[in-house]
XYZ file of C-alpha atoms in Angstrom:
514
model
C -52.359 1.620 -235.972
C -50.118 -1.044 -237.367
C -50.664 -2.951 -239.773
C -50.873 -5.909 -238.134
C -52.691 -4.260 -235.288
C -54.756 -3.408 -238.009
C -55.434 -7.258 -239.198
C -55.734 -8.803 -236.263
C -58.622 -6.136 -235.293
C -60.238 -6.925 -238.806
C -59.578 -10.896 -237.580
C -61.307 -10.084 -234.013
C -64.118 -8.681 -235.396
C -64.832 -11.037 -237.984
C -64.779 -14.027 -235.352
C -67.183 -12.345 -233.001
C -69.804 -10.986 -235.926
C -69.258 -14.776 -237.123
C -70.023 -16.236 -233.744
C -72.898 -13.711 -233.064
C -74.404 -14.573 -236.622
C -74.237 -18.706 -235.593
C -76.375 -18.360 -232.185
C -79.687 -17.315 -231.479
C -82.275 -16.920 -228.858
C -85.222 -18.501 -229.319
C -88.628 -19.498 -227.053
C -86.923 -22.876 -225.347
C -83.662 -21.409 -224.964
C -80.355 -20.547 -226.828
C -79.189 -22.498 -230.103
C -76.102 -22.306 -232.151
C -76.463 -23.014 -235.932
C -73.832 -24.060 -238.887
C -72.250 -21.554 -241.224
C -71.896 -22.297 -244.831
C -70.207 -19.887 -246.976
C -71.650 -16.542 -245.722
C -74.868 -17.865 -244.832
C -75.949 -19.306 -241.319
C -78.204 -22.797 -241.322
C -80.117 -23.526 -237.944
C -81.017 -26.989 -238.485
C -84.105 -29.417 -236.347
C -85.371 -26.139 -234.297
C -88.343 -27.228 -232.391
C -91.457 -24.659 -232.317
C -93.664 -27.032 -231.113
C -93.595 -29.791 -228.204
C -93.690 -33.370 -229.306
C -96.970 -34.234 -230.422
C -96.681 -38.139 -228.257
C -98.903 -39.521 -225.480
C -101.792 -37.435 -224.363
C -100.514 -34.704 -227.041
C -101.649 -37.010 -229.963
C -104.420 -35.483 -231.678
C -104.049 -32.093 -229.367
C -103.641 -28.836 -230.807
C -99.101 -27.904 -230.939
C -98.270 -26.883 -227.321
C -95.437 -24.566 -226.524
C -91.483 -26.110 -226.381
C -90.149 -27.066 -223.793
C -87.062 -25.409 -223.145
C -83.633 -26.675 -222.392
C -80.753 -25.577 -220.825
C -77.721 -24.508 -222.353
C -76.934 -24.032 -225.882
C -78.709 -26.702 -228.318
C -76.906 -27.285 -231.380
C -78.984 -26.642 -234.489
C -76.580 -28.419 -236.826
C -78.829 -31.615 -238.228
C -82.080 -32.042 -239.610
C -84.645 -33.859 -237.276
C -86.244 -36.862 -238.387
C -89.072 -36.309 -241.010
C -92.913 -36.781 -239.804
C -94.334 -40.455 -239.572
C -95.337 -41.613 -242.980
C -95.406 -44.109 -245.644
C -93.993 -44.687 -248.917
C -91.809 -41.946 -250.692
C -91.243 -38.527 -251.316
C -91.472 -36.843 -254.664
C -87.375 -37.464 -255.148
C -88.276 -40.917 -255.175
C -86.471 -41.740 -251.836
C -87.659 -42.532 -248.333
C -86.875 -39.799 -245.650
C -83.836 -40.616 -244.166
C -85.670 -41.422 -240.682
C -89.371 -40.744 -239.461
C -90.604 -39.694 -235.664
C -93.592 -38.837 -234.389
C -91.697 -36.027 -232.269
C -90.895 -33.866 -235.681
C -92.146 -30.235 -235.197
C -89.012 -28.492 -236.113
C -88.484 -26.243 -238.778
C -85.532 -25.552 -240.721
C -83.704 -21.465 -240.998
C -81.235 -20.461 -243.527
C -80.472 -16.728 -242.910
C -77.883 -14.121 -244.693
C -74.962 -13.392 -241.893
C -75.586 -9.735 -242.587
C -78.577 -9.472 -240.157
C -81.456 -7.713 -241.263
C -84.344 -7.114 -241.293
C -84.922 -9.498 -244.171
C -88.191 -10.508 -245.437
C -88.698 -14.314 -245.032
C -90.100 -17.073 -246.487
C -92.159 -19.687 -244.748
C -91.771 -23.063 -246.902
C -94.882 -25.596 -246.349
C -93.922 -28.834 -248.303
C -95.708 -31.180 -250.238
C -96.826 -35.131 -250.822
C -100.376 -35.767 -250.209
C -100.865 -34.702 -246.428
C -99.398 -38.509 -246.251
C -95.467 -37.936 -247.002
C -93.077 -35.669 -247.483
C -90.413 -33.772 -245.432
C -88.990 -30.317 -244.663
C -85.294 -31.382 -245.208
C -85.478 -32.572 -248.495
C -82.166 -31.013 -250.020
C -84.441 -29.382 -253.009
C -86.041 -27.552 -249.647
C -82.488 -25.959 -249.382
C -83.009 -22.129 -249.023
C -79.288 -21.196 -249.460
C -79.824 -19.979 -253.389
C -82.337 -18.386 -252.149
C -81.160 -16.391 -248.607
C -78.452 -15.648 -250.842
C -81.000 -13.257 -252.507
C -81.553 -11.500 -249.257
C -84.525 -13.899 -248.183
C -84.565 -15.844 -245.055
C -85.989 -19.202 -245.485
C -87.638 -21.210 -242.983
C -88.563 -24.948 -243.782
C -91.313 -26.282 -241.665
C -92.567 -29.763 -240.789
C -96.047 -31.116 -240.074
C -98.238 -33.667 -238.867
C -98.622 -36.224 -241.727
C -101.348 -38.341 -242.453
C -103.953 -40.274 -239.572
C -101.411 -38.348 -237.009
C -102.255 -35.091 -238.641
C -105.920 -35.415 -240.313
C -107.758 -37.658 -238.054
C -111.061 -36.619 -237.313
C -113.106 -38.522 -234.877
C -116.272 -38.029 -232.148
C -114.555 -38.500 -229.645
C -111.701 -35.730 -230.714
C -114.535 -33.835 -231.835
C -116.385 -34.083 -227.875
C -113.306 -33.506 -225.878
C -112.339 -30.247 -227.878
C -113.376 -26.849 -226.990
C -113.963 -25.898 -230.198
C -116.193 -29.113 -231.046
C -113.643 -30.098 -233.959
C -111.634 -32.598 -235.059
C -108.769 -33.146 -237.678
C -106.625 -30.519 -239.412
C -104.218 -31.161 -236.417
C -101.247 -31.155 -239.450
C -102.933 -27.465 -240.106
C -102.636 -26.397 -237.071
C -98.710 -27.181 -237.126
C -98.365 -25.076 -239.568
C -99.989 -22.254 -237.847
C -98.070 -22.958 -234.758
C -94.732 -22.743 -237.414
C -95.763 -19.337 -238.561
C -96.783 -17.665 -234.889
C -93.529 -19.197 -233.908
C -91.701 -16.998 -237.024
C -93.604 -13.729 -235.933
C -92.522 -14.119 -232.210
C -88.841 -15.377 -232.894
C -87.665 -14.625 -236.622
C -86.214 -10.803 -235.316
C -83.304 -13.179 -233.820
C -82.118 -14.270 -236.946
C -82.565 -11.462 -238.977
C -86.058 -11.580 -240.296
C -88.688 -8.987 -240.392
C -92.363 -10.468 -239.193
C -93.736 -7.869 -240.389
C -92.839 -9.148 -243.901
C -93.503 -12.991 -244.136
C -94.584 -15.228 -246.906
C -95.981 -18.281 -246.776
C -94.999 -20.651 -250.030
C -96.347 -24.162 -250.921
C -95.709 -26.943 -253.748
C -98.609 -29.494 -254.025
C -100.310 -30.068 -250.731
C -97.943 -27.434 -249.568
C -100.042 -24.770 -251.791
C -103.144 -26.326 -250.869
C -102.485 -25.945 -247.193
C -101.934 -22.093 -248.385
C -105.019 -21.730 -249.839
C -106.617 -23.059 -246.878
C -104.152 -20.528 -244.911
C -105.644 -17.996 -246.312
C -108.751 -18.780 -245.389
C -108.431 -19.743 -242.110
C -108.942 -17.056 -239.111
C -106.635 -18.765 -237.733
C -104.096 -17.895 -239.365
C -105.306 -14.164 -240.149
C -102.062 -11.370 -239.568
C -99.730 -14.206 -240.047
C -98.027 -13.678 -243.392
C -98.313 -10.880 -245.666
C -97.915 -12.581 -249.041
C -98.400 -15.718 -250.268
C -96.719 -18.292 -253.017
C -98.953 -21.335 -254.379
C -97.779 -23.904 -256.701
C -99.688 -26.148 -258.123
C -102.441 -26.620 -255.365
C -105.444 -25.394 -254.019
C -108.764 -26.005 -252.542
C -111.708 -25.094 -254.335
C -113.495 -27.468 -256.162
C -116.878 -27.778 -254.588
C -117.469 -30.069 -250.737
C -119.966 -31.916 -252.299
C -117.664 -33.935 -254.855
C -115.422 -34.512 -252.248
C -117.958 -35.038 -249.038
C -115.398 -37.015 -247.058
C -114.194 -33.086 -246.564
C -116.966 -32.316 -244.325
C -116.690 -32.847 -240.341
C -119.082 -35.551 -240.183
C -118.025 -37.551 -242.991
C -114.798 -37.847 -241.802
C -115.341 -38.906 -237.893
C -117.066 -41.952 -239.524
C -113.729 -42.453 -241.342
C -111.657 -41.959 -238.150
C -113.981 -44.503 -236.295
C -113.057 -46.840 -239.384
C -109.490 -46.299 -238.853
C -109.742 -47.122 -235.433
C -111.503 -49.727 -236.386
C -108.914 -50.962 -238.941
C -106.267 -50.963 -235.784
C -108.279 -52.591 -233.238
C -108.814 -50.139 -231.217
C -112.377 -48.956 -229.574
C -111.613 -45.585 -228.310
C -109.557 -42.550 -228.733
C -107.375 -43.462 -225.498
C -106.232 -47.095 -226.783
C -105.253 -45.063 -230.002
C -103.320 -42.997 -228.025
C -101.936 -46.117 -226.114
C -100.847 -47.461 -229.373
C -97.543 -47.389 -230.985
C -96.720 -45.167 -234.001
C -95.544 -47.479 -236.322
C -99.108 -49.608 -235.055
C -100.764 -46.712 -236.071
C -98.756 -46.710 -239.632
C -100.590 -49.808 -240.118
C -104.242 -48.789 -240.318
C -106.429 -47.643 -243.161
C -105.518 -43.695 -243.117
C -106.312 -42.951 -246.763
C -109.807 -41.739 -246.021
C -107.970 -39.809 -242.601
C -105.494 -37.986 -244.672
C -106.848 -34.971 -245.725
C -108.118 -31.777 -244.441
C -111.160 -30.985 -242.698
C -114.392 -28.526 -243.018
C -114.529 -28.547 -239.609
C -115.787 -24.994 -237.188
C -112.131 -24.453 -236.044
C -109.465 -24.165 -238.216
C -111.757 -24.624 -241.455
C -115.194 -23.702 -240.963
C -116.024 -22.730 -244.481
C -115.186 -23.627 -247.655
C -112.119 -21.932 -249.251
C -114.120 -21.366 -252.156
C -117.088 -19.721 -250.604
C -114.610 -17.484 -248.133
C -112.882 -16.688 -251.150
C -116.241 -15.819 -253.390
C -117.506 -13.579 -249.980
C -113.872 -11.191 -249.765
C -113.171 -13.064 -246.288
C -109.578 -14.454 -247.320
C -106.307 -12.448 -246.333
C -105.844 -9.720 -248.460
C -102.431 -9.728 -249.796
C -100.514 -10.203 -253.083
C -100.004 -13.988 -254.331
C -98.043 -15.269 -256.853
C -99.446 -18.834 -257.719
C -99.202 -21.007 -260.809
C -99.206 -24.533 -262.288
C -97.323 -26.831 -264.916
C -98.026 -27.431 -268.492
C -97.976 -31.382 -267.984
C -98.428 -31.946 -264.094
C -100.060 -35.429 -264.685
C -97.227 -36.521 -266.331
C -95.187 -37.845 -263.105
C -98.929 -38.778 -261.216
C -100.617 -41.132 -264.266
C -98.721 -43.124 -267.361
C -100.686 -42.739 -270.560
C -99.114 -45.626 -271.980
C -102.174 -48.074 -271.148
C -104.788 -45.198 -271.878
C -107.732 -46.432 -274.449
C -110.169 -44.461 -275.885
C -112.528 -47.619 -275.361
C -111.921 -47.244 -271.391
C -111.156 -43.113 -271.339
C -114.074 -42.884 -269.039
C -114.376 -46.031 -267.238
C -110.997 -45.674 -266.473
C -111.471 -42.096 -264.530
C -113.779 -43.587 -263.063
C -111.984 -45.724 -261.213
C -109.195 -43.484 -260.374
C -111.503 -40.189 -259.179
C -115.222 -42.002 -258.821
C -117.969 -40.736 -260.703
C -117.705 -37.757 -261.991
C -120.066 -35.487 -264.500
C -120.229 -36.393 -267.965
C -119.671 -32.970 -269.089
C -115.936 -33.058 -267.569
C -115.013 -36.199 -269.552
C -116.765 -35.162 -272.964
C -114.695 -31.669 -272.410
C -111.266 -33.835 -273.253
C -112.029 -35.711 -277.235
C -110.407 -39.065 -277.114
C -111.399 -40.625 -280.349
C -108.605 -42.457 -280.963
C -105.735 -44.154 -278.378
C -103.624 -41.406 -279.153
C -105.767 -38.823 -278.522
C -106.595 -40.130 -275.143
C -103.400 -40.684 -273.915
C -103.454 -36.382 -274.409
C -106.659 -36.758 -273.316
C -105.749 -38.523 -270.158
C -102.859 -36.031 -268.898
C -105.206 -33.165 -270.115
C -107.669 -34.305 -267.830
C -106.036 -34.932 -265.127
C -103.629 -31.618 -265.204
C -106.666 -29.558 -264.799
C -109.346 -31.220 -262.974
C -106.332 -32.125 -259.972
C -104.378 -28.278 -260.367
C -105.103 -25.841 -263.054
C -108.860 -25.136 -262.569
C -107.953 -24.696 -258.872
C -105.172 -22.236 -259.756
C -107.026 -20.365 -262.772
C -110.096 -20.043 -259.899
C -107.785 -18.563 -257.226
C -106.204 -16.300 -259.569
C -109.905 -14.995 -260.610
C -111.222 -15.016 -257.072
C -108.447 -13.371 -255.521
C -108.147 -10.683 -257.965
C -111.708 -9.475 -258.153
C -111.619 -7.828 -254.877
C -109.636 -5.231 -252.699
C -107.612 -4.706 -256.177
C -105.439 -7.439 -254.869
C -102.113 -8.194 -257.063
C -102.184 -11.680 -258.763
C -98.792 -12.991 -260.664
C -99.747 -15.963 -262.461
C -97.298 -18.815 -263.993
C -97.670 -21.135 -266.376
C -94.097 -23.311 -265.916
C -93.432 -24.917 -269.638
C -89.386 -26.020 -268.770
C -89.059 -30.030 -269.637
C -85.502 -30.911 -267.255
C -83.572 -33.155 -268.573
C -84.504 -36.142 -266.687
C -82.268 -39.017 -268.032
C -83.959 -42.091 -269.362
C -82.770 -44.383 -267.103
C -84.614 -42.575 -263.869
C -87.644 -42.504 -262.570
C -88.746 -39.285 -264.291
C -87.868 -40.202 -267.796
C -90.340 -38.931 -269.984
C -92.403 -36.885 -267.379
C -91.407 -33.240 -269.290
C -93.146 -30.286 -267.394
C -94.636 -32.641 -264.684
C -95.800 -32.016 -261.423
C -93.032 -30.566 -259.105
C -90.918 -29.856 -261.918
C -90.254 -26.674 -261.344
C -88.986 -26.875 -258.177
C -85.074 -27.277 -258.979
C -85.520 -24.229 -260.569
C -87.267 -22.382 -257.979
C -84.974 -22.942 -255.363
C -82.346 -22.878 -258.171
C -80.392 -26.135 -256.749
C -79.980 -27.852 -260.535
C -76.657 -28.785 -259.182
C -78.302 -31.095 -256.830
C -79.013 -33.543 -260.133
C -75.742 -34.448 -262.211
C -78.378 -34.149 -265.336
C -77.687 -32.550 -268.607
C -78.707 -28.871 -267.676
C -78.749 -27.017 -270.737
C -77.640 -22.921 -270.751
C -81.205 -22.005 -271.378
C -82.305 -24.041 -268.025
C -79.376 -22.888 -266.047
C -80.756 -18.704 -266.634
C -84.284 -20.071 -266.124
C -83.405 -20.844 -262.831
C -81.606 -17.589 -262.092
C -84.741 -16.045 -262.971
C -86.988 -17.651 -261.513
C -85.447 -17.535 -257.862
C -84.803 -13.913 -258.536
C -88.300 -13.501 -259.240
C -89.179 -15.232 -256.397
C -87.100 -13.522 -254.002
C -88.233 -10.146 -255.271
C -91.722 -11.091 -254.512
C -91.266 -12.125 -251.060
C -89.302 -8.833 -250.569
C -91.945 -6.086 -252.000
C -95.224 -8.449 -252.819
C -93.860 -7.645 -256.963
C -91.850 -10.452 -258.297
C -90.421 -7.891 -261.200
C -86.854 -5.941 -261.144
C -83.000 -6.804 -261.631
C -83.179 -6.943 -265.447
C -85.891 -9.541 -265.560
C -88.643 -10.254 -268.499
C -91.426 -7.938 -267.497
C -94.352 -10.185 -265.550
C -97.779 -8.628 -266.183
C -100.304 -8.553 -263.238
C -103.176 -11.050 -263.817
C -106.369 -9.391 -264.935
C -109.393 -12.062 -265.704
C -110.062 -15.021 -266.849
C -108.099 -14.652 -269.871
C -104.934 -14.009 -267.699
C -102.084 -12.475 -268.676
C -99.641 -14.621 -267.037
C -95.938 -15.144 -267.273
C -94.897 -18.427 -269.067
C -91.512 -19.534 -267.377
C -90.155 -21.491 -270.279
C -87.216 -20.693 -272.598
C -87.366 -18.122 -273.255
C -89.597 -16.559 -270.676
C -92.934 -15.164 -273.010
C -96.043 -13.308 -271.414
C -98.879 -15.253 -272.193
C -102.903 -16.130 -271.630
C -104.639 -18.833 -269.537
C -104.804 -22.105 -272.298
C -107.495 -24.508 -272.541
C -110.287 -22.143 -271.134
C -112.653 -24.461 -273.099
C -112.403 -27.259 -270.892
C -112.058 -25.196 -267.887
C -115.008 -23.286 -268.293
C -116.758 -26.635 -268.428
C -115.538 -27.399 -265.218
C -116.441 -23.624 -263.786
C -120.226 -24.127 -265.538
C -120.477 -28.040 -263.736
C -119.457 -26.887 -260.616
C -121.533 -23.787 -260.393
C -124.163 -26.280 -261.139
C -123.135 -28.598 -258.405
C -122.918 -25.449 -255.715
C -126.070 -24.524 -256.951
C -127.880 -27.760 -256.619
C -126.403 -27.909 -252.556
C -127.882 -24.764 -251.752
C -131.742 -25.105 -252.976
């Protein structure tokens, strides 16, 4: 064979491996996706059908397929909501029609363990093409990464008789949950086409992303789904009864007051309203999720406390200052210290506020971000690391993410240090998203940290490649891994105040069940 014989067979064969890597066959039909520098994107693929009309408030129901080829080149729009997303920006556009999820995928096909992405904001905002979302860094490690989008807010919490009467399960609300179960069933059945193994999926969450994998876990819904499983900085375990609104009945009464807020008297003039009319109602209360007997029908806590969760290893973790970006300590008092939560979480036992001395201003404004840090995320991680661990000699890898970025003064971060979501540039190592100051030391964090990440989606152990040795959580007292510069094992901190809020609510579970 000549030489250029030779070429031009090399050329041939690279075109039709490149074409081969951009399409896919999916449930709905064929799609083509985008390539980007030895990676393939498949962008807005739908695994659900649109959620409008008489599908409102209905468990996801299979696409509906298309003919041809259907170019998976652009995000779709983001999930109807309000206000902004942790970057501080509005999503680009909103839709009720929005169950697509997002696939980046190494062109040398597999099988590759994935990674099932569940973002954050509140169940109220939030969206699965945020560029820190990305997962090219990442599928560069030999990970494919799907993004996936879900019901938001009243659309995807609302609980209501009526819902409740015309189910066959006799439930209502968690409607966003079951999106996300639809997402992963979706991966099982069709992730083989881009490479992925099913048999080796793990579901990740920031925020309400890792609360929604807590609940996951706990769902028998979602049982044989994923095989691993990533929190940060969320989780659902504080006890029902300081949060009642949780409970199935408590929250119809809400949905009939957020009918009530738009006027309408029944679930079918809901569902003959528009969705930006529907934007307009009172959906706090309706924008959580449910114990209801579906999805939900116990507590995380207690199916975590009976050895009912998935067995499987997790890697799960929280930030040193979370409250930082969610409160501003600059107008904390000692004076007001309690008053103050008060009026932010309701009333709450005296034992959690005396746990945090605020003597002086000063020492409440540490107080304040103390407080808040642990009673919103690290007693929920420090209980799902302890739960999780004490049975089936399941592997825990705890973090405790220390890294202050170098948000510049003039943003909206300035100030915020280790704060909630902080860690997610890092994570998805995408610091070049932010023209910040990135210092060497936060540059090789990142490195790290997606490395570590990536190995634990591949083998369940995020250790190997060179990196600082992470020590399997044990009890109470950890160890954990503290991702920081440098990178230091270390032990759980501020057990004092958290074991006040383990003794107050073993009280509280123990008062509910005499």
């Amino acid at each position: 064979m000549t030489a250029n014989a030779y070429r031009l067979g090399f050329t041939i064969l690279f075109l039709i491996t490149t074409v081969l890597a951009r399409a896919a066959q999916v449930e709905g039909g064929r799609i083509d996706g985008v390539p980007i520098g030895g990676l393939t994107a498949f962008k807005g693929v739908p695994f659900a059908a649109a959620p409008v009309g008489q599908l409102r408030w209905r468990e996801p129901q299979p696409v509906a397929p298309w003919s041809g080829v259907r170019r998976a080149d652009k995000f779709s729009p983001a999930c109807m909501q309000v206000g902004i997303s942790m970057s501080g920006e509005a999503p680009p556009a909103i839709s009720e029609d929005c169950l697509y999820l997002n696939i980046w995928t190494p062109n040398e096909r597999g099988p590759l363990p994935v990674l099932v992405w569940i973002h954050g904001g509140g169940f109220v905002n939030g969206s699965a093409a945020m560029p820190l979302y990305s997962g090219d860094a990442l599928a560069r490690r030999g990970v494919v990464v799907v993004t996936v989008a879900y019901r938001l807010g009243a659309f995807g919490f609302l609980a209501h008789p009526e819902l409740t009467r015309e189910s066959a399960h006799r439930s209502s609300g968690n409607y966003g949950l079951m999106d996300q179960v639809a997402a992963l069933k979706w991966v099982r059945r069709n992730i083989a086409a881009f490479g992925g193994d099913p048999n080796r999926v793990t579901v990740a969450g920031q925020s309400a992303g890792s609360m929604s994998v807590s609940i996951l876990m706990a769902s028998p819904l979602a049982k044989g789904l994923f095989h691993r499983a990533i929190g940060q900085s969320g989780g659902l375990f504080e006890p029902v009864q300081l949060a009642p609104r949780f409970l199935l009945a408590n929250a119809e009464r809400d949905g009939e007051a957020y009918a009530a807020s738009v006027g309408a008297k029944s679930i079918a003039s809901l569902r003959a309203r528009s969705a930006d009319a529907l934007l307009k109602g009172a959906f706090g209360p309706v924008s959580h999720p449910v114990i209801e007997p579906y999805l939900l029908p116990e507590t995380p806590y207690d199916v975590f406390a009976a050895g009912r969760q998935s067995q499987m290893p997790i890697l799960i973790g929280s930030n040193a200052e979370e409250a930082r970006s969610l409160t501003d300590p600059k107008d904390v008092k000692a004076s007001t210290f309690a008053a103050d939560i008060e009026k932010t979480f309701g009333a709450l036992p005296p034992q959690l506020i005396e746990a945090y001395p605020h003597r002086t201003d000063e020492e409440a404004r540490r107080a304040r971000i103390a407080f808040e840090t642990d009673l919103r995320f690290g007693w929920n991680m420090w209980a799902w690391a302890r739960l999780h661990t004490s049975q089936s000699n399941n592997k825990v890898y705890s973090y405790r993410f220390t890294q202050k970025p170098p948000f510049p003064n003039d943003s909206v971060y300035a100030g915020w240090g280790a704060s909630h979501f902080a860690e997610l540039w890092y994570m998805f190592d995408h610091l070049d998203q932010e023209r910040w100051r990135w210092s060497a030391g936060d540059r090789k964090l990142a490195n790290a940290m997606a490395s570590y990440w990536a190995n634990f989606v591949k083998s369940g152990n995020p250790n190997g490649g060179g990196l600082p040795n992470w020590p399997a959580f044990q009890d109470a007292h950890g160890p954990l891994l503290v991702l920081g510069t440098p990178i230091t094992p270390g032990e759980v901190t501020g057990r004092d105040a958290l074991n006040v809020f383990d003794a107050v609510y073993a009280q509280v579970r123990a008062s509910a069940n005499k």
